[in-house]
Amino acid sequence: MEIDKAIRESNDRRLKTKYNNAIYVIQRAFALYAFEEIAFSFNGGKDSTVLLHLLRAGYFLHKERPNYSDGGHTNCEMKCPIRTLYFDSPCAFPEINSFTYETAATYDLQLENFRLDFKSGLEALLRENPIRAIFIGTRIGDPNAVGQEQFSPSSPGWPPFMRVNPILDWSYRDIWAFLLTCKVRYCSLYDQGYTSIGSIFDTVPNALLCISDSSTSKENFRPAYLLPDGRLERAGRVKKLSPLDFGDGPFINGPNNVDAHQTHTFMASVIAVGDEILFGTVEDQLGPSLCRKLHSIGWAVSHIAVVRNDIDSVADEVEHRKSFNDILFIYGGVGPLHSDVSIAGVAKAFGVRLAPNEEFEEHLRHLMCDQYTGDRNEMAQLPEGITELLHHENLLVPLIKCQNVIILSATNVIELEKQWDCLIELTSFSGPLVSMAPFVSKSLMTSLSDVETAQPLSKLCLEFPDLCIGCFRKSRVGPLIINFVGKDQDRIDLALQALCKKFNRGAFSEVKCM
Ligand SMILES: Cc1cc2nc3c(=O)[nH]c(=O)nc-3n(C[C@H](O)[C@H](O)[C@H](O)COP(=O)(O)O)c2cc1C
Ligand SMILES: Nc1ncnc2c1ncn2[C@@H]1O[C@H](COP(=O)(O)OP(=O)(O)OP(=O)(O)O)[C@@H](O)[C@H]1O
Ligand SMILES: [Mg+2]
């Protein structure tokens, strides 16, 4: 069988291991379920193309004992008449559509076409025709791979079937090594710079493969297999909104919802991890800096905490804060040292274990070169099932997001600045850090005593519950500064006038710069 032969003859040991593991999963599925009860979810993408050929090889090895005495040349176009599900969509690229249909015909796939969304299509299918297992080309790093294993039952609320993910642990490089080693056809879009293909509305060629021709000012793209860094596979995908990502948080109305922008203020909390800050030997500068940054994009900060380098202290704080805030930032205690417990604390707060994250491991390997200590590198262990890596070309290592917790590796303000800018670029439109209507503020200064101002100010707070009216003084004997913060300039002006009216003219002066 040509696929099996090509891999066996290759010198790529990593590819061989990945291939053997995937074939093992496929054979397990063929042994567990009747052939008629198994389906293959095929959409013409590169991952499902790899899976198709693995299924052909697995089916061949399952059906017949391999016979290499003829050099493996028989069954060159080995068919695999497996039930194949294609969720056809008017938004699919025509190249993807034609590749899917042509490939299905070439290999005798029993194509069942759906013009419905995945869930409704699967519900209709399972009502009519029992299916117990579906092969899917999901890979770690796909947004929907979180929490999945090679055999994962469908999610609650979905019709019941087993999702079989034979290439879950394959990297971008593995995918291309396989397609090129086996010399199989793949969709032509991958030769035009597309590296991951969604709909025509959310997919463009990957800018990292662009070769601009200055003489014609035309843009050309190198083929997908030349992408030097598989971590940026999805750079051509316009990020979609996921209302589930943050439960009732900033996603719920979507970023374009004017109402959400104008009337809501999202809430963030900041957690610093560091015994040194608590000893007073190190001054935390990241917390105040994060507060300013959050304020500048219209977010309110509900709380800053400093906790010890201790898993339970981190876990308690995260657990307590994560449900009351739209986002939590945590920094300090990130790394390979004994005191770096923040990631473990986050895992504990969510009740999940730490598990090796292959994608993250690849980044660390890249970063550390010979210092990297291989599979046992503790830094590559991330909270299982809740971690999403946020990639940006300016970051050597992606940011780690565990549901609504962002783990920052920054240790000083300059590093924080860089991570923040990337985070904003990645998420200010599509979440989690949706930019909100900015805050506006005005400040008044007065030499009136606290006793004189206390009651009128209390009343003012009741009259303007939408504003944050705060007071502070730089010294006990110096002037009192009254700060009005809100999202509506007119309301702030009204509150200022209302306060001034309660006292003699000239009792207050406006402070320009705070
Ligand atoms: C055959 C099949 C089964 C799926 N089963 C589930 C499921 O059990 N739970 C779930 O949340 N999503 C399920 N999905 C949806 C996927 O998680 C994901 O949305 C889909 O692969 C599209 O990825 P995209 O949104 O990146 O295009 C399934 C999709 C397919 C094609
Ligand atoms: N429209 C669809 N019809 C059938 N299966 C689908 C569809 N969309 C996704 N799938 C299944 O989900 C898997 C993951 O989709 P995903 O888009 O991540 O990968 P791909 O399309 O194979 O490759 P690429 O990442 O290059 O787009 C596919 O391999 C396929 O098994
Ligand atoms: Mg795709």
Coordinates of C-alpha atoms and ligand atoms in Angstrom, one line a residue:
M1 CA 0.0 0.0 0.0
E2 CA 1.7 3.2 -1.2
I3 CA 1.1 5.3 1.9
D4 CA 2.4 2.7 4.3
K5 CA 5.4 2.1 2.0
A6 CA 6.2 5.8 1.7
I7 CA 6.3 6.2 5.4
R8 CA 8.3 3.1 6.1
E9 CA 10.9 4.1 3.5
S10 CA 11.2 7.6 4.9
N11 CA 14.0 8.6 7.2
D12 CA 11.8 10.9 9.2
R13 CA 11.6 9.2 12.6
R14 CA 9.2 11.6 14.1
L15 CA 6.8 11.2 11.2
K16 CA 7.1 7.4 11.5
T17 CA 6.1 7.6 15.2
K18 CA 3.2 9.9 14.5
Y19 CA 2.1 7.7 11.7
N20 CA 2.3 4.5 13.8
N21 CA 0.3 6.1 16.6
A22 CA -2.4 7.4 14.3
I23 CA -2.7 4.0 12.6
Y24 CA -3.0 2.4 16.0
V25 CA -5.9 4.7 16.9
I26 CA -7.6 4.0 13.5
Q27 CA -7.2 0.2 13.9
R28 CA -8.6 0.4 17.4
A29 CA -11.6 2.2 16.1
F30 CA -12.0 -0.4 13.3
A31 CA -11.8 -3.1 15.9
L32 CA -14.3 -1.5 18.2
Y33 CA -17.0 -0.4 15.8
A34 CA -18.7 -2.1 12.8
F35 CA -17.5 -0.4 9.6
E36 CA -21.0 0.8 8.8
E37 CA -21.2 2.5 12.1
I38 CA -18.1 4.6 11.5
A39 CA -17.9 7.8 9.5
F40 CA -15.2 10.2 8.4
S41 CA -15.7 13.9 8.6
F42 CA -14.0 15.2 5.4
N43 CA -13.9 18.8 4.2
G44 CA -10.9 18.9 1.8
G45 CA -8.7 20.7 4.3
K46 CA -5.1 19.6 4.8
D47 CA -5.7 17.9 8.1
S48 CA -8.6 15.9 6.8
T49 CA -6.6 15.0 3.7
V50 CA -3.9 13.6 5.9
L51 CA -6.6 11.7 7.8
L52 CA -8.1 10.3 4.6
H53 CA -4.8 8.7 3.6
L54 CA -4.2 7.4 7.1
L55 CA -7.7 5.9 7.0
R56 CA -6.9 4.3 3.7
A57 CA -3.7 2.8 5.1
G58 CA -5.4 1.8 8.4
Y59 CA -8.3 0.2 6.5
F60 CA -5.8 -1.7 4.3
L61 CA -3.8 -2.9 7.3
H62 CA -7.0 -3.8 9.1
K63 CA -8.5 -5.8 6.2
E64 CA -5.4 -7.5 4.9
R65 CA -2.1 -8.6 6.2
P66 CA 0.4 -6.4 4.5
N67 CA 2.5 -8.2 2.0
Y68 CA 5.7 -6.4 1.1
S69 CA 7.0 -9.1 -1.2
D70 CA 5.7 -7.2 -4.2
G71 CA 7.4 -4.1 -3.1
G72 CA 4.1 -2.7 -1.8
H73 CA 3.0 -1.7 -5.3
T74 CA -0.4 -3.4 -5.3
N75 CA -3.5 -1.4 -4.2
C76 CA -1.9 1.8 -5.3
E77 CA -5.2 3.6 -5.4
M78 CA -6.5 1.6 -2.5
K79 CA -10.1 2.6 -2.0
C80 CA -11.8 3.1 1.4
P81 CA -15.6 3.0 1.0
I82 CA -16.1 4.6 4.4
R83 CA -19.2 6.7 5.1
T84 CA -18.0 10.3 4.7
L85 CA -19.7 13.4 6.0
Y86 CA -19.2 16.7 4.2
F87 CA -20.9 19.8 5.6
D88 CA -21.1 21.8 2.5
S89 CA -21.6 25.5 2.8
P90 CA -22.2 28.3 0.4
C91 CA -19.3 30.1 2.1
A92 CA -16.8 27.4 1.3
F93 CA -14.0 28.1 -1.2
P94 CA -14.9 26.6 -4.7
E95 CA -11.4 25.0 -4.7
I96 CA -12.2 23.2 -1.4
N97 CA -15.6 22.1 -2.8
S98 CA -14.2 20.7 -6.0
F99 CA -11.2 19.0 -4.2
T100 CA -13.6 17.4 -1.8
Y101 CA -15.8 15.9 -4.5
E102 CA -13.0 14.8 -6.7
T103 CA -11.1 13.2 -3.9
A104 CA -14.2 11.4 -2.7
A105 CA -14.8 10.0 -6.2
T106 CA -11.1 8.9 -6.5
Y107 CA -11.1 6.9 -3.3
D108 CA -14.7 5.7 -3.4
L109 CA -15.6 7.5 -0.3
Q110 CA -19.4 7.2 0.4
L111 CA -20.1 10.9 0.5
E112 CA -23.1 12.2 2.5
N113 CA -23.6 15.8 2.0
F114 CA -25.2 18.2 4.5
R115 CA -26.3 21.7 4.0
L116 CA -26.8 22.2 7.7
D117 CA -24.6 23.3 10.5
F118 CA -22.6 20.5 12.2
K119 CA -24.9 19.9 15.1
S120 CA -28.2 19.9 13.1
G121 CA -26.6 17.8 10.4
L122 CA -25.3 15.2 12.9
E123 CA -28.7 15.1 14.7
A124 CA -30.5 14.4 11.4
L125 CA -27.9 11.8 10.4
L126 CA -28.0 9.9 13.7
R127 CA -31.8 9.9 13.7
E128 CA -31.9 8.1 10.3
N129 CA -28.7 6.1 10.3
P130 CA -26.8 5.0 13.4
I131 CA -23.3 6.2 13.6
R132 CA -21.2 5.4 16.7
A133 CA -17.8 6.9 15.8
I134 CA -16.6 9.7 13.6
F135 CA -13.0 10.3 12.5
I136 CA -12.1 14.0 12.7
G137 CA -8.9 15.8 11.7
T138 CA -8.8 17.9 14.8
R139 CA -5.3 18.8 16.0
I140 CA -4.0 20.2 19.3
G141 CA -3.9 23.9 18.8
D142 CA -7.3 24.0 16.9
P143 CA -9.6 26.1 19.0
N144 CA -12.0 23.1 19.3
A145 CA -9.4 20.7 20.4
V146 CA -9.3 21.9 24.0
G147 CA -10.0 19.0 26.4
Q148 CA -10.1 16.4 23.7
E149 CA -8.3 13.1 23.6
Q150 CA -7.9 10.6 20.8
F151 CA -11.2 9.1 21.7
S152 CA -13.6 11.7 23.0
P153 CA -17.3 11.3 23.4
S154 CA -19.3 14.1 21.7
S155 CA -20.0 17.1 24.0
P156 CA -23.1 17.3 26.2
G157 CA -25.9 18.7 24.1
W158 CA -24.6 17.0 20.9
P159 CA -25.9 13.8 19.6
P160 CA -24.1 10.8 21.1
F161 CA -21.1 9.5 19.1
M162 CA -17.4 9.0 19.7
R163 CA -15.1 11.6 18.2
V164 CA -12.0 9.7 17.0
N165 CA -9.0 12.1 16.6
P166 CA -6.1 10.1 15.2
I167 CA -4.0 13.2 14.4
L168 CA -4.7 15.1 17.6
D169 CA -1.0 15.3 18.5
W170 CA 0.3 16.1 15.0
S171 CA 2.0 19.5 14.4
Y172 CA 1.8 21.6 11.3
R173 CA 5.2 20.3 10.3
D174 CA 4.0 16.7 10.7
I175 CA 1.0 17.4 8.4
W176 CA 3.2 18.7 5.6
A177 CA 5.9 16.1 6.2
F178 CA 3.2 13.5 5.6
L179 CA 1.6 15.1 2.6
L180 CA 5.0 15.7 0.9
T181 CA 6.5 12.3 1.8
C182 CA 3.4 10.4 0.5
K183 CA 3.2 12.7 -2.6
V184 CA -0.6 12.9 -2.3
R185 CA -2.8 15.6 -3.9
Y186 CA -4.0 18.4 -1.6
C187 CA -6.3 21.4 -2.2
S188 CA -4.6 23.9 -4.6
L189 CA -5.3 26.8 -2.1
Y190 CA -2.4 25.6 0.0
D191 CA 0.0 26.3 -2.9
Q192 CA -1.3 29.9 -2.9
G193 CA -0.3 30.8 0.6
Y194 CA -3.4 29.6 2.5
T195 CA -2.2 27.7 5.6
S196 CA -5.6 26.9 7.3
I197 CA -8.9 27.2 5.5
G198 CA -12.2 28.3 6.9
S199 CA -14.9 30.1 5.0
I200 CA -14.3 32.7 2.2
F201 CA -15.3 35.4 4.7
D202 CA -12.7 34.5 7.4
T203 CA -9.7 33.2 5.4
V204 CA -7.0 35.0 3.6
P205 CA -3.5 33.8 2.5
N206 CA -1.0 33.8 5.3
A207 CA 0.9 37.2 5.2
L208 CA 4.0 35.4 6.4
L209 CA 4.2 33.7 3.0
C210 CA 3.8 36.9 1.0
I211 CA 6.4 37.8 -1.6
S212 CA 5.7 41.3 -2.9
D213 CA 6.8 42.1 -6.4
S214 CA 7.8 45.7 -6.4
S215 CA 7.8 46.0 -10.2
T216 CA 4.1 45.0 -10.5
S217 CA 3.1 45.8 -7.0
K218 CA 1.4 42.4 -7.0
E219 CA 1.4 40.1 -4.0
N220 CA 2.3 36.5 -4.5
F221 CA 2.4 33.8 -1.9
R222 CA 4.7 30.9 -1.2
P223 CA 3.1 27.5 -0.6
A224 CA 1.8 26.6 2.8
Y225 CA 4.5 24.0 3.4
L226 CA 7.1 26.7 3.4
L227 CA 5.7 28.4 6.5
P228 CA 8.8 28.6 8.7
D229 CA 6.9 28.5 11.9
G230 CA 3.8 26.3 12.2
R231 CA 2.7 28.2 15.2
L232 CA 1.5 30.9 12.9
E233 CA -0.7 28.5 10.8
R234 CA -3.8 30.4 11.7
A235 CA -2.4 33.9 10.9
G236 CA -4.6 33.9 7.8
R237 CA -7.8 33.2 9.8
V238 CA -9.7 36.2 10.9
K239 CA -10.6 35.5 14.5
K240 CA -14.2 34.7 15.1
L241 CA -16.2 35.7 18.1
S242 CA -16.9 33.0 20.5
P243 CA -19.8 33.9 22.8
L244 CA -19.0 30.9 25.0
D245 CA -15.4 31.8 25.8
F246 CA -16.4 34.2 28.5
G247 CA -19.8 33.1 29.6
D248 CA -21.6 36.2 30.6
G249 CA -18.6 38.4 30.1
P250 CA -17.6 40.7 27.3
F251 CA -18.4 38.3 24.5
I252 CA -22.0 38.1 25.2
N253 CA -23.2 41.0 23.1
G254 CA -20.3 40.8 20.6
P255 CA -17.8 43.5 20.0
N256 CA -19.9 45.4 17.5
N257 CA -22.8 45.8 19.8
V258 CA -23.0 49.5 20.4
D259 CA -25.0 49.0 23.5
A260 CA -22.4 46.9 25.1
H261 CA -19.8 49.5 24.2
Q262 CA -21.6 52.4 25.6
T263 CA -23.3 51.1 28.8
H264 CA -21.3 48.2 30.1
T265 CA -18.0 48.4 31.9
F266 CA -16.2 45.2 32.0
M267 CA -14.4 44.2 35.1
A268 CA -10.8 43.0 35.5
S269 CA -8.8 41.8 38.4
V270 CA -5.1 41.7 38.8
I271 CA -3.1 39.1 40.7
A272 CA 0.6 39.4 41.4
V273 CA 2.4 36.4 42.6
G274 CA 5.6 37.0 44.6
D275 CA 6.9 36.5 48.1
E276 CA 9.4 39.4 47.4
I277 CA 6.6 41.9 46.9
L278 CA 5.1 40.8 50.3
F279 CA 8.5 41.0 52.0
G280 CA 8.7 44.5 50.6
T281 CA 12.0 43.8 48.9
V282 CA 10.6 44.2 45.4
E283 CA 8.1 46.9 44.4
D284 CA 5.3 45.7 42.1
Q285 CA 5.2 48.0 39.1
L286 CA 3.2 45.7 36.8
G287 CA 0.0 46.0 38.8
P288 CA -0.4 49.8 38.5
S289 CA 0.7 49.7 34.9
L290 CA -1.9 47.1 34.1
C291 CA -4.6 49.2 35.9
R292 CA -3.6 52.2 33.7
K293 CA -3.8 50.1 30.6
L294 CA -7.1 48.6 31.4
H295 CA -8.5 52.0 32.3
S296 CA -7.3 53.4 29.0
I297 CA -9.5 50.9 27.1
G298 CA -12.5 51.5 29.2
W299 CA -12.2 48.6 31.6
A300 CA -12.7 48.9 35.3
V301 CA -10.3 47.1 37.7
S302 CA -12.1 45.6 40.7
H303 CA -9.2 44.4 42.7
I304 CA -5.4 44.0 42.8
A305 CA -4.0 41.2 45.0
V306 CA -0.5 40.1 45.8
V307 CA -0.2 36.5 46.9
R308 CA 2.6 34.2 48.0
N309 CA 4.5 31.8 45.7
D310 CA 2.3 29.0 46.9
I311 CA -0.1 26.9 44.8
D312 CA -3.0 27.1 47.2
S313 CA -2.6 30.9 47.7
V314 CA -2.7 31.3 43.9
A315 CA -5.6 28.8 43.4
D316 CA -7.7 30.4 46.2
E317 CA -7.3 33.9 44.7
V318 CA -8.0 32.8 41.1
E319 CA -11.0 30.7 42.2
H320 CA -12.4 33.6 44.1
R321 CA -11.9 36.2 41.5
K322 CA -12.6 34.4 38.2
S323 CA -16.4 34.3 38.6
F324 CA -16.8 37.9 39.5
N325 CA -14.6 39.4 36.8
D326 CA -14.7 39.3 33.0
I327 CA -10.9 38.9 33.0
L328 CA -8.1 38.1 35.4
F329 CA -4.5 38.9 34.9
I330 CA -1.9 37.0 36.7
Y331 CA 1.9 37.5 36.6
G332 CA 4.9 36.5 38.6
G333 CA 5.7 32.9 39.4
V334 CA 5.8 31.8 35.8
G335 CA 8.8 29.7 34.8
P336 CA 10.7 26.5 35.6
L337 CA 11.8 27.4 39.2
H338 CA 10.5 25.8 42.3
S339 CA 8.7 29.0 43.2
D340 CA 7.0 29.2 39.8
V341 CA 3.6 27.9 40.8
S342 CA 1.2 30.3 39.1
I343 CA 0.2 28.0 36.3
A344 CA -0.3 25.1 38.7
G345 CA -2.4 27.4 40.9
V346 CA -4.6 28.4 37.9
A347 CA -5.1 24.7 37.0
K348 CA -6.0 23.9 40.6
A349 CA -8.5 26.8 40.6
F350 CA -10.3 25.3 37.6
G351 CA -10.0 21.8 39.0
V352 CA -8.0 20.5 36.0
R353 CA -4.6 18.8 35.9
L354 CA -1.5 20.1 34.3
A355 CA -0.7 18.2 31.1
P356 CA 2.1 18.5 28.5
N357 CA 1.1 20.9 25.8
E358 CA 2.9 19.9 22.6
E359 CA 2.4 23.2 20.9
F360 CA 3.8 25.2 23.8
E361 CA 6.7 22.7 24.0
E362 CA 7.6 23.5 20.4
H363 CA 7.8 27.2 21.3
L364 CA 10.0 26.5 24.2
R365 CA 12.2 24.2 22.2
H366 CA 12.5 26.9 19.6
L367 CA 13.3 29.5 22.3
M368 CA 15.8 27.5 24.4
C369 CA 17.5 25.4 21.7
D370 CA 20.1 23.2 23.5
Q371 CA 19.1 24.2 27.0
Y372 CA 15.7 22.5 26.4
T373 CA 15.4 19.5 28.6
G374 CA 13.0 17.5 26.4
D375 CA 9.7 15.9 27.2
R376 CA 10.1 16.4 30.9
N377 CA 10.3 20.2 30.7
E378 CA 7.9 21.3 33.4
M379 CA 7.3 24.6 31.6
A380 CA 5.4 22.8 28.8
Q381 CA 2.8 21.6 31.3
L382 CA -0.3 23.7 31.0
P383 CA -3.8 23.4 32.5
E384 CA -5.6 20.7 30.6
G385 CA -8.7 21.4 28.5
I386 CA -8.9 25.1 29.3
T387 CA -5.8 26.5 27.7
E388 CA -5.6 28.6 24.6
L389 CA -2.4 29.9 23.3
L390 CA -2.5 33.4 21.9
H391 CA 0.1 33.9 19.1
H392 CA 1.6 37.0 17.9
E393 CA 4.5 37.4 15.6
N394 CA 6.2 39.8 18.0
L395 CA 6.1 37.3 20.8
L396 CA 8.7 34.5 21.1
V397 CA 6.3 32.5 23.3
P398 CA 2.5 32.8 23.0
L399 CA 0.4 34.2 25.8
I400 CA -1.4 31.7 27.9
K401 CA -5.2 32.1 28.3
C402 CA -7.1 29.7 30.6
Q403 CA -10.7 30.6 30.1
N404 CA -10.9 34.2 31.5
V405 CA -7.4 34.1 33.1
I406 CA -4.5 35.6 31.1
I407 CA -1.1 34.4 32.4
L408 CA 1.6 37.0 31.7
S409 CA 5.2 36.0 31.7
A410 CA 6.3 39.7 31.9
T411 CA 8.7 40.5 34.7
N412 CA 9.1 44.2 34.1
V413 CA 7.1 47.1 32.6
I414 CA 8.8 47.0 29.3
E415 CA 8.0 43.3 28.8
L416 CA 4.5 44.0 30.0
E417 CA 4.1 46.8 27.4
K418 CA 5.1 44.4 24.6
Q419 CA 2.7 41.6 25.8
W420 CA -0.1 44.1 26.3
D421 CA 0.3 45.6 22.8
C422 CA 0.2 42.1 21.3
L423 CA -2.8 41.1 23.4
I424 CA -4.7 44.3 22.4
E425 CA -3.8 43.7 18.7
L426 CA -5.1 40.1 18.9
T427 CA -8.2 40.6 21.0
S428 CA -9.5 44.1 21.2
F429 CA -12.1 43.5 18.5
S430 CA -12.9 39.8 19.0
G431 CA -12.3 39.4 22.7
P432 CA -11.4 38.8 25.4
L433 CA -10.1 42.3 25.7
V434 CA -12.8 44.1 23.8
S435 CA -12.1 47.8 23.7
M436 CA -14.9 49.7 25.5
A437 CA -16.0 53.3 25.4
P438 CA -13.2 55.1 27.1
F439 CA -13.5 56.6 30.6
V440 CA -13.6 60.4 30.9
S441 CA -12.8 62.2 34.1
K442 CA -12.6 65.6 35.7
S443 CA -11.0 66.6 39.0
L444 CA -11.8 69.5 41.3
M445 CA -9.6 70.8 44.1
T446 CA -10.8 72.5 47.3
S447 CA -9.5 73.7 50.6
L448 CA -12.8 73.1 52.3
S449 CA -12.5 70.7 55.2
D450 CA -13.6 67.1 55.0
V451 CA -16.4 67.8 57.5
E452 CA -17.9 70.5 55.2
T453 CA -17.7 68.4 52.1
A454 CA -18.6 64.9 53.4
Q455 CA -22.4 65.2 53.4
P456 CA -22.9 67.0 50.1
L457 CA -20.6 64.6 48.5
S458 CA -22.5 61.6 49.9
K459 CA -25.7 63.0 48.4
L460 CA -24.0 63.6 45.1
C461 CA -23.0 60.0 44.9
L462 CA -26.6 59.0 45.3
E463 CA -27.7 61.4 42.6
F464 CA -25.0 60.2 40.2
P465 CA -24.7 56.4 40.8
D466 CA -23.3 56.0 37.2
L467 CA -20.2 58.0 38.2
C468 CA -17.3 57.0 40.4
I469 CA -16.8 60.0 42.7
G470 CA -13.6 59.6 44.6
C471 CA -11.7 61.9 47.0
F472 CA -8.1 61.9 48.0
R473 CA -5.5 64.2 49.5
K474 CA -1.8 64.2 49.1
S475 CA -1.3 65.3 52.7
R476 CA -3.6 65.7 55.8
V477 CA -3.3 69.5 55.7
G478 CA -3.2 70.0 51.9
P479 CA -6.2 70.5 49.5
L480 CA -8.8 67.8 48.9
I481 CA -9.0 66.5 45.4
I482 CA -12.4 65.2 44.1
N483 CA -12.2 63.0 41.1
F484 CA -15.2 62.3 38.8
V485 CA -14.9 59.3 36.5
G486 CA -17.5 57.9 34.1
K487 CA -18.3 57.2 30.5
D488 CA -20.5 60.2 29.8
Q489 CA -18.9 63.6 29.7
D490 CA -22.3 65.4 30.1
R491 CA -23.1 63.5 33.3
I492 CA -19.7 64.4 34.7
D493 CA -20.3 68.1 33.9
L494 CA -23.7 68.0 35.5
A495 CA -22.2 66.4 38.7
L496 CA -19.5 69.1 38.9
Q497 CA -22.1 71.8 38.5
A498 CA -24.3 70.2 41.2
L499 CA -21.5 70.1 43.6
C500 CA -20.3 73.7 43.0
K501 CA -23.9 74.9 43.5
K502 CA -23.9 73.6 47.0
F503 CA -21.0 75.9 48.0
N504 CA -19.9 79.4 47.6
R505 CA -18.4 80.5 44.2
G506 CA -14.7 79.8 44.1
A507 CA -14.8 77.0 46.6
F508 CA -13.5 74.6 43.9
S509 CA -11.0 74.9 41.1
E510 CA -10.6 72.4 38.3
V511 CA -7.4 70.4 38.3
K512 CA -6.3 70.1 34.7
C513 CA -3.8 67.3 34.8
M514 CA -4.0 64.5 37.3
Ligands
LIG1 C1 -18.2 15.5 12.8 C2 -18.1 16.7 13.8 C3 -18.4 16.4 15.1 C4 -18.3 17.5 16.0 N1 -18.6 17.2 17.3 C5 -18.6 18.3 18.2 C6 -18.8 18.1 19.6 O1 -19.1 17.0 20.0 N2 -18.8 19.1 20.4 C7 -18.5 20.4 19.9 O2 -18.5 21.3 20.7 N3 -18.2 20.6 18.6 C8 -18.3 19.6 17.8 N4 -18.0 19.8 16.4 C9 -17.7 21.2 16.0 C10 -16.2 21.4 16.1 O3 -15.8 21.6 17.4 C11 -15.7 22.7 15.3 O4 -16.6 23.7 15.5 C12 -15.6 22.4 13.9 O5 -14.7 21.4 13.6 C13 -15.3 23.6 13.0 O6 -14.1 24.2 13.4 P1 -14.0 25.7 13.0 O7 -15.0 26.4 13.8 O8 -12.6 26.1 13.3 O9 -14.3 25.8 11.5 C14 -18.0 18.8 15.6 C15 -17.8 19.0 14.2 C16 -17.8 17.9 13.3 C17 -17.5 18.2 11.9
LIG2 N1 -17.4 21.4 6.6 C1 -16.9 20.3 7.1 N2 -17.3 19.1 6.8 C2 -16.8 17.9 7.3 N3 -15.9 17.9 8.2 C3 -15.4 19.1 8.7 C4 -15.9 20.3 8.2 N4 -15.2 21.3 8.8 C5 -14.3 20.7 9.6 N5 -14.4 19.4 9.6 C6 -13.7 18.4 10.4 O1 -13.0 19.1 11.4 C7 -11.6 18.9 11.2 C8 -10.8 20.1 11.6 O2 -11.1 21.2 10.7 P1 -10.0 22.2 10.4 O3 -10.5 23.3 9.6 O4 -9.3 22.6 11.6 O5 -8.9 21.3 9.6 P2 -8.8 21.1 8.0 O6 -9.9 21.8 7.3 O7 -8.7 19.7 7.7 O8 -7.4 21.8 7.7 P3 -7.1 23.4 7.7 O9 -6.7 23.7 9.2 O10 -6.0 23.6 6.8 O11 -8.3 24.2 7.4 C9 -11.4 18.5 9.7 O12 -10.2 17.9 9.5 C10 -12.7 17.7 9.5 O13 -12.5 16.4 10.0
MG3 MG -10.4 23.9 7.6

